[in-house]
Amino acid sequence: MINASVRSNPSASTSQPKIRYAVVGLGWYAQAAALPAFEHAENSELVAIVSDDPTKRSEIAKKYGIEHTYSYDEYDRLLASGNIDAVYIALPNHLHCDYIVRAAQAGIHILCEKPMAVSVEECERAIAAAQDNNVKLMIAYRLHFEPANMHAIEVIRSGKIGEPRIFNSVFCQQTEGGNSRLSATLGGGTIEDIGIYCINASRYLFQSEPIEVFATSANNGEERFAEVPEMTSAIMRFPGDRLATFVCSFGAAKVSTYQVIGTIGDLYVKPAYASCGEIEHKITIEADTETHTFGSSDQVAAEFVYFSDCIIHDREPEPSGAEGLMDVRIIRALYDSIATGGFITLNLPQRDRRPSAAQIIERPPQQQKAELINAADPAGNN
């Protein structure tokens, strides 16, 4: 386990210690975003990959110069090898808890994609494993380091739009049949995979936790939506009688926006949850609108830089297991609402740490689109 006493600075020179990572799961997102991100994560090093696809292992190892490759059956051997300090878990949602716990028990730090797990009980088990074995557990909320979203928090805190009263968000995309996001068995679903962005954004923008939620789902009857709903709409009541609403869909055109409406103005962000490309703020006060554009950056590289810095300097990451658990509690309450047709009351603890502009880390955007090996974009884009 790395423990180094060097000055805390995510932008420090390459002479600082490097955290050695294994990427576990080589699906679309891992190949398109995570593997290329190590180029711009100066305190992080990609040294191992895990997949049951021998073609992926062979071709990706060759492309990135990776010496250590493992199948899923060999995961525990990897954890005990001494070759890695941390794992980045990019597996289907239903596998997250097991792979977190096994890594923690081996003394390996964990960066896991969201949602953290498929149930509250699994989240609690994963958190306990990390605490019992004194390892870092971070959930991959990349927007907690992204300039446009973190500056949105500061706009609201400043009082520029008055008292924030309403949050409204739409996050939609077309998802092709056969993708794991459309499999209930694998922990997929609209709320888990894209609605979680809306939930998390409402929480960091309102700087509090919902006290009551309601949700309903709809389905156009297409075969691809046999296991999970095509779309979900939710209402969340926050303290101070503030309301957050969102709609997320796997069967509609690509849209990613949110709007926070205050007592004297509003902030509109588009594309709010984009993983690359420019993001735009529009702030309107009465008839006057000002626009700010935030340039593209490598958001996953920023995650790796931040998490590695936490490991090196023995700091608890902000989007910790507790943050992941909070969203899963809300997700499960939304499903309870869908099942019962009524509002569900929540009694969630307040977070003592929340993301802010102080966490912004910018790294150059990836210049080339990664060539996928035996993987496909869930939206069917080439």
Coordinates of C-alpha atoms in Angstrom, one line a residue:
M1 CA 0.0 0.0 0.0
I2 CA 1.4 3.4 -1.0
N3 CA 2.1 5.9 1.7
A4 CA 4.2 8.9 0.7
S5 CA 4.9 12.2 2.4
V6 CA 5.1 14.5 -0.5
R7 CA 3.4 17.8 -1.0
S8 CA -0.3 17.6 -1.9
N9 CA -0.7 18.8 -5.5
P10 CA -2.7 17.0 -8.2
S11 CA -0.6 18.9 -10.7
A12 CA 2.8 18.0 -9.3
S13 CA 5.6 16.7 -11.5
T14 CA 6.0 13.2 -12.6
S15 CA 8.7 12.6 -10.0
Q16 CA 5.9 12.0 -7.4
P17 CA 4.8 8.4 -6.6
K18 CA 2.5 6.7 -9.1
I19 CA -0.4 4.6 -8.1
R20 CA -0.5 1.3 -10.1
Y21 CA -4.0 0.5 -11.4
A22 CA -5.7 -2.5 -12.8
V23 CA -8.8 -1.8 -15.0
V24 CA -11.4 -4.5 -14.2
G25 CA -13.9 -4.9 -17.1
L26 CA -13.1 -3.9 -20.7
G27 CA -16.5 -2.8 -22.0
W28 CA -17.4 0.3 -24.0
Y29 CA -16.8 2.9 -21.2
A30 CA -13.5 1.4 -20.0
Q31 CA -12.1 1.3 -23.6
A32 CA -13.5 4.6 -24.7
A33 CA -12.8 6.7 -21.6
A34 CA -10.8 5.0 -18.9
L35 CA -7.9 3.3 -20.6
P36 CA -6.9 6.4 -22.7
A37 CA -7.2 8.6 -19.6
F38 CA -4.0 7.4 -18.0
E39 CA -2.1 9.4 -20.6
H40 CA -3.1 12.6 -18.7
A41 CA -3.1 11.2 -15.2
E42 CA 0.5 11.9 -14.2
N43 CA 0.3 10.2 -10.8
S44 CA -1.4 7.1 -12.0
E45 CA -0.2 4.1 -14.1
L46 CA -2.1 1.5 -16.0
V47 CA -0.3 -1.8 -15.3
A48 CA -3.0 -4.6 -15.5
I49 CA -6.3 -5.4 -17.1
V50 CA -9.0 -8.0 -16.3
S51 CA -11.4 -9.5 -18.8
D52 CA -12.7 -12.9 -19.8
D53 CA -12.3 -12.0 -23.5
P54 CA -8.8 -13.2 -24.6
T55 CA -8.9 -11.0 -27.7
K56 CA -9.5 -7.9 -25.6
R57 CA -6.7 -8.9 -23.2
S58 CA -4.3 -9.5 -26.0
E59 CA -5.0 -6.5 -28.2
I60 CA -5.5 -4.0 -25.4
A61 CA -2.3 -5.1 -23.7
K62 CA -0.4 -4.7 -26.9
K63 CA -1.9 -1.2 -27.6
Y64 CA -1.1 0.2 -24.1
G65 CA 2.0 -1.8 -23.3
I66 CA 0.4 -3.7 -20.4
E67 CA 2.4 -6.6 -19.0
H68 CA -0.2 -8.1 -16.7
T69 CA -3.5 -9.5 -18.0
Y70 CA -6.0 -11.6 -16.1
S71 CA -9.3 -13.4 -16.5
Y72 CA -12.1 -12.9 -14.0
D73 CA -11.3 -16.2 -12.4
E74 CA -7.8 -14.9 -11.9
Y75 CA -8.9 -11.7 -10.1
D76 CA -7.8 -12.8 -6.6
R77 CA -4.4 -13.8 -8.0
L78 CA -4.1 -10.3 -9.4
L79 CA -5.0 -8.8 -6.0
A80 CA -2.3 -10.8 -4.3
S81 CA 0.3 -10.3 -7.0
G82 CA 1.9 -7.2 -5.6
N83 CA 1.7 -5.6 -9.0
I84 CA -1.1 -3.1 -8.3
D85 CA -2.1 -0.5 -5.7
A86 CA -5.7 0.1 -6.9
V87 CA -8.4 -1.3 -9.1
Y88 CA -10.8 0.7 -11.3
I89 CA -14.0 -1.4 -11.5
A90 CA -16.0 -0.9 -14.7
L91 CA -18.2 -4.1 -14.5
P92 CA -21.9 -4.5 -14.8
N93 CA -23.6 -3.0 -11.7
H94 CA -24.5 -6.4 -10.1
L95 CA -20.8 -7.3 -9.8
H96 CA -19.6 -4.1 -8.1
C97 CA -20.0 -5.2 -4.5
D98 CA -18.3 -8.5 -4.8
Y99 CA -15.3 -7.0 -6.6
I100 CA -15.0 -4.1 -4.2
V101 CA -15.1 -6.5 -1.2
R102 CA -12.5 -8.8 -2.6
A103 CA -10.1 -6.0 -3.4
A104 CA -10.6 -4.4 0.0
Q105 CA -9.8 -7.7 1.7
A106 CA -6.6 -7.9 -0.2
G107 CA -5.6 -4.4 0.9
I108 CA -6.1 -2.8 -2.6
H109 CA -7.7 0.6 -3.0
I110 CA -10.9 0.8 -5.1
L111 CA -12.3 3.3 -7.6
C112 CA -15.7 1.9 -8.6
E113 CA -18.1 3.1 -11.3
K114 CA -21.6 4.2 -10.2
P115 CA -24.0 3.1 -9.1
M116 CA -21.9 1.8 -6.2
A117 CA -24.0 -1.4 -6.0
V118 CA -27.6 -2.6 -6.6
S119 CA -28.8 -2.5 -3.0
V120 CA -28.4 -0.6 0.2
E121 CA -27.2 -3.7 1.9
E122 CA -24.4 -4.3 -0.7
C123 CA -23.3 -0.7 -0.4
E124 CA -23.0 -1.1 3.4
R125 CA -21.1 -4.3 3.0
A126 CA -18.6 -2.7 0.6
I127 CA -18.1 0.3 2.9
A128 CA -17.5 -1.9 5.9
A129 CA -14.9 -4.0 3.9
A130 CA -13.0 -0.9 2.9
Q131 CA -13.0 0.5 6.5
D132 CA -12.1 -2.9 8.1
N133 CA -9.1 -3.2 5.7
N134 CA -8.0 0.5 5.8
V135 CA -8.3 1.1 2.1
K136 CA -9.7 4.0 0.1
L137 CA -13.0 3.5 -1.6
M138 CA -14.2 6.2 -4.1
I139 CA -17.2 6.1 -6.4
A140 CA -16.5 7.5 -9.9
Y141 CA -18.6 10.7 -9.9
R142 CA -16.5 12.3 -12.6
L143 CA -18.6 15.5 -12.5
H144 CA -17.3 16.3 -9.0
F145 CA -14.1 17.4 -10.7
E146 CA -15.6 19.0 -13.9
P147 CA -15.5 22.8 -14.2
A148 CA -19.0 23.5 -15.5
N149 CA -20.8 21.5 -12.8
M150 CA -18.7 22.6 -10.0
H151 CA -19.0 26.3 -11.0
A152 CA -22.8 25.8 -11.1
I153 CA -22.6 25.1 -7.4
E154 CA -20.8 28.4 -6.9
V155 CA -23.3 30.3 -9.0
I156 CA -26.1 29.1 -6.8
R157 CA -24.1 29.6 -3.5
S158 CA -23.4 33.2 -4.6
G159 CA -27.1 34.1 -4.6
K160 CA -26.9 35.4 -8.2
I161 CA -30.2 33.7 -9.1
G162 CA -31.7 34.3 -5.6
E163 CA -32.9 31.5 -3.4
P164 CA -32.9 28.2 -5.4
R165 CA -36.4 26.8 -5.5
I166 CA -36.6 24.4 -8.5
F167 CA -34.3 21.8 -10.1
N168 CA -35.4 20.3 -13.4
S169 CA -33.4 17.9 -15.5
V170 CA -33.8 15.7 -18.6
F171 CA -31.3 13.0 -19.5
C172 CA -32.2 10.8 -22.4
Q173 CA -30.4 8.6 -25.0
Q174 CA -31.2 5.8 -27.3
T175 CA -29.8 2.5 -26.0
E176 CA -29.5 -0.5 -28.3
G177 CA -31.1 -3.9 -27.4
G178 CA -28.7 -6.4 -25.8
N179 CA -26.8 -3.8 -23.8
S180 CA -26.2 -4.6 -20.1
R181 CA -28.0 -1.3 -19.3
L182 CA -31.2 -2.9 -20.4
S183 CA -30.7 -6.0 -18.2
A184 CA -32.4 -6.2 -14.8
T185 CA -30.3 -9.3 -14.0
L186 CA -27.1 -7.2 -14.5
G187 CA -28.4 -4.3 -12.4
G188 CA -29.3 -2.1 -15.3
G189 CA -32.1 0.5 -15.6
T190 CA -32.8 4.1 -16.5
I191 CA -32.5 5.3 -12.9
E192 CA -29.3 3.4 -12.1
D193 CA -27.4 4.3 -15.3
I194 CA -28.5 7.8 -16.2
G195 CA -31.1 9.0 -13.6
I196 CA -28.3 8.8 -11.0
Y197 CA -26.7 11.8 -12.6
C198 CA -29.9 13.8 -12.1
I199 CA -30.2 12.6 -8.5
N200 CA -26.6 13.5 -7.7
A201 CA -26.7 16.9 -9.4
S202 CA -29.9 17.9 -7.5
R203 CA -28.1 17.0 -4.2
Y204 CA -24.9 18.9 -4.9
L205 CA -26.8 21.9 -6.3
F206 CA -29.3 22.1 -3.4
Q207 CA -26.5 21.1 -1.0
S208 CA -28.9 18.8 0.9
E209 CA -30.7 15.5 0.8
P210 CA -34.3 14.8 -0.3
I211 CA -36.9 14.1 2.4
E212 CA -39.6 12.6 0.1
V213 CA -39.6 11.1 -3.4
F214 CA -42.2 9.9 -6.0
A215 CA -41.6 8.2 -9.3
T216 CA -43.4 6.6 -12.2
S217 CA -42.2 4.7 -15.2
A218 CA -43.4 4.3 -18.8
N219 CA -42.7 1.8 -21.5
N220 CA -43.5 1.9 -25.3
G221 CA -43.6 -1.9 -25.5
E222 CA -40.4 -2.4 -27.5
E223 CA -38.7 -5.8 -27.0
R224 CA -35.5 -4.1 -25.8
F225 CA -37.4 -2.7 -22.8
A226 CA -38.7 -6.2 -21.7
E227 CA -36.7 -6.1 -18.5
V228 CA -36.3 -2.4 -17.6
P229 CA -38.7 0.6 -18.2
E230 CA -38.1 2.8 -21.2
M231 CA -38.2 5.9 -19.1
T232 CA -38.7 7.1 -15.5
S233 CA -39.9 10.4 -14.1
A234 CA -39.3 11.5 -10.5
I235 CA -40.2 14.2 -8.0
M236 CA -37.9 14.8 -5.0
R237 CA -38.8 17.2 -2.2
F238 CA -35.9 18.8 -0.4
P239 CA -35.8 20.7 2.9
G240 CA -37.2 24.2 2.6
D241 CA -40.0 22.9 0.3
R242 CA -37.7 22.9 -2.7
L243 CA -38.6 20.6 -5.5
A244 CA -36.4 18.6 -7.9
T245 CA -37.8 16.8 -10.9
F246 CA -36.2 14.7 -13.7
V247 CA -37.0 12.4 -16.6
C248 CA -34.5 9.9 -17.9
S249 CA -35.0 7.6 -20.9
F250 CA -33.3 4.9 -22.9
G251 CA -35.7 5.4 -25.8
A252 CA -35.5 9.1 -26.7
A253 CA -33.2 11.5 -28.5
K254 CA -29.9 12.4 -26.9
V255 CA -30.6 15.3 -24.4
S256 CA -28.6 16.2 -21.2
T257 CA -29.7 19.3 -19.4
Y258 CA -30.6 20.8 -16.1
Q259 CA -32.1 24.1 -14.9
V260 CA -32.0 25.6 -11.5
I261 CA -34.6 28.3 -11.0
G262 CA -34.2 30.8 -8.2
T263 CA -36.4 33.6 -6.9
I264 CA -34.8 36.2 -9.2
G265 CA -33.2 34.2 -12.0
D266 CA -32.2 30.8 -13.4
L267 CA -29.2 28.8 -14.4
Y268 CA -29.4 26.5 -17.5
V269 CA -26.7 23.9 -18.2
K270 CA -26.3 22.0 -21.4
P271 CA -25.1 19.3 -22.1
A272 CA -25.1 18.9 -18.3
Y273 CA -23.8 15.4 -17.9
A274 CA -21.5 15.1 -21.0
S275 CA -18.3 13.2 -20.6
C276 CA -16.5 15.3 -23.2
G277 CA -16.9 18.4 -25.3
E278 CA -17.9 21.9 -24.3
I279 CA -20.6 22.6 -21.6
E280 CA -22.6 25.8 -21.6
H281 CA -24.0 27.9 -18.8
K282 CA -26.9 30.3 -19.4
I283 CA -27.7 32.6 -16.5
T284 CA -30.8 34.7 -16.9
I285 CA -31.8 37.5 -14.5
E286 CA -35.1 39.1 -15.6
A287 CA -34.5 39.9 -19.4
D288 CA -30.7 39.7 -19.3
T289 CA -28.9 36.4 -20.2
E290 CA -25.2 35.8 -20.0
T291 CA -23.5 32.8 -21.4
H292 CA -20.4 31.0 -20.3
T293 CA -18.7 28.2 -22.1
F294 CA -16.5 25.6 -20.4
G295 CA -14.0 23.8 -22.7
S296 CA -13.6 20.1 -23.1
S297 CA -11.4 18.2 -20.7
D298 CA -10.5 14.6 -19.8
Q299 CA -12.9 14.0 -16.9
V300 CA -11.8 10.4 -16.2
A301 CA -8.1 11.5 -16.1
A302 CA -9.2 14.0 -13.4
E303 CA -10.8 11.2 -11.4
F304 CA -7.6 9.1 -11.5
V305 CA -5.5 12.1 -10.5
Y306 CA -7.7 12.9 -7.6
F307 CA -8.0 9.4 -6.3
S308 CA -4.3 8.7 -6.6
D309 CA -3.6 11.9 -4.7
C310 CA -5.9 10.7 -1.9
I311 CA -4.0 7.4 -1.7
I312 CA -0.6 9.0 -1.8
H313 CA -1.5 11.6 0.9
D314 CA -3.8 9.3 2.9
R315 CA -6.9 11.4 2.4
E316 CA -10.5 10.3 2.3
P317 CA -12.0 10.9 -1.1
E318 CA -15.0 13.2 -1.3
P319 CA -17.2 11.0 -3.5
S320 CA -16.7 8.2 -1.0
G321 CA -18.7 5.0 -0.4
A322 CA -21.0 7.1 1.8
E323 CA -21.8 9.3 -1.3
G324 CA -22.5 6.2 -3.4
L325 CA -24.7 4.8 -0.7
M326 CA -26.8 8.0 -0.5
D327 CA -27.7 7.8 -4.2
V328 CA -28.5 4.1 -4.0
R329 CA -30.8 4.7 -1.0
I330 CA -32.7 7.3 -3.1
I331 CA -32.8 5.0 -6.1
R332 CA -34.3 2.2 -4.0
A333 CA -36.9 4.6 -2.6
L334 CA -37.8 5.7 -6.1
Y335 CA -38.4 2.0 -7.1
D336 CA -40.5 1.6 -3.9
S337 CA -42.6 4.5 -5.1
I338 CA -43.1 3.0 -8.5
A339 CA -44.2 -0.3 -6.9
T340 CA -46.6 1.3 -4.5
G341 CA -47.8 4.3 -6.5
G342 CA -47.2 6.7 -3.6
F343 CA -44.7 9.1 -2.1
I344 CA -41.8 7.5 0.0
T345 CA -40.5 9.4 3.0
L346 CA -36.7 9.4 3.5
N347 CA -34.7 10.2 6.6
L348 CA -31.2 10.5 5.2
P349 CA -28.2 11.7 7.2
Q350 CA -26.7 15.0 6.0
R351 CA -23.3 14.7 4.2
D352 CA -20.5 16.5 6.0
R353 CA -18.6 16.8 2.7
R354 CA -19.9 18.0 -0.6
P355 CA -18.2 18.7 -3.9
S356 CA -17.2 22.3 -4.8
A357 CA -15.2 24.3 -7.2
A358 CA -12.1 23.6 -5.0
Q359 CA -12.1 20.0 -6.4
I360 CA -11.9 21.1 -10.1
I361 CA -9.1 19.2 -11.9
E362 CA -8.6 19.9 -15.6
R363 CA -6.7 17.7 -17.9
P364 CA -6.4 18.0 -21.7
P365 CA -9.2 16.3 -23.7
Q366 CA -8.5 13.0 -25.4
Q367 CA -7.6 13.8 -29.0
Q368 CA -8.7 10.6 -30.7
K369 CA -11.7 8.4 -30.4
A370 CA -10.6 5.0 -29.1
E371 CA -10.9 2.0 -31.4
L372 CA -13.2 -0.5 -29.6
I373 CA -12.3 -4.1 -29.4
N374 CA -15.3 -6.5 -29.0
A375 CA -17.3 -3.7 -27.4
A376 CA -20.0 -1.4 -28.6
D377 CA -21.3 2.1 -27.7
P378 CA -24.7 1.5 -25.9
A379 CA -26.2 4.2 -28.1
G380 CA -25.0 2.5 -31.3
N381 CA -22.6 5.3 -32.3
N382 CA -19.7 4.4 -34.5

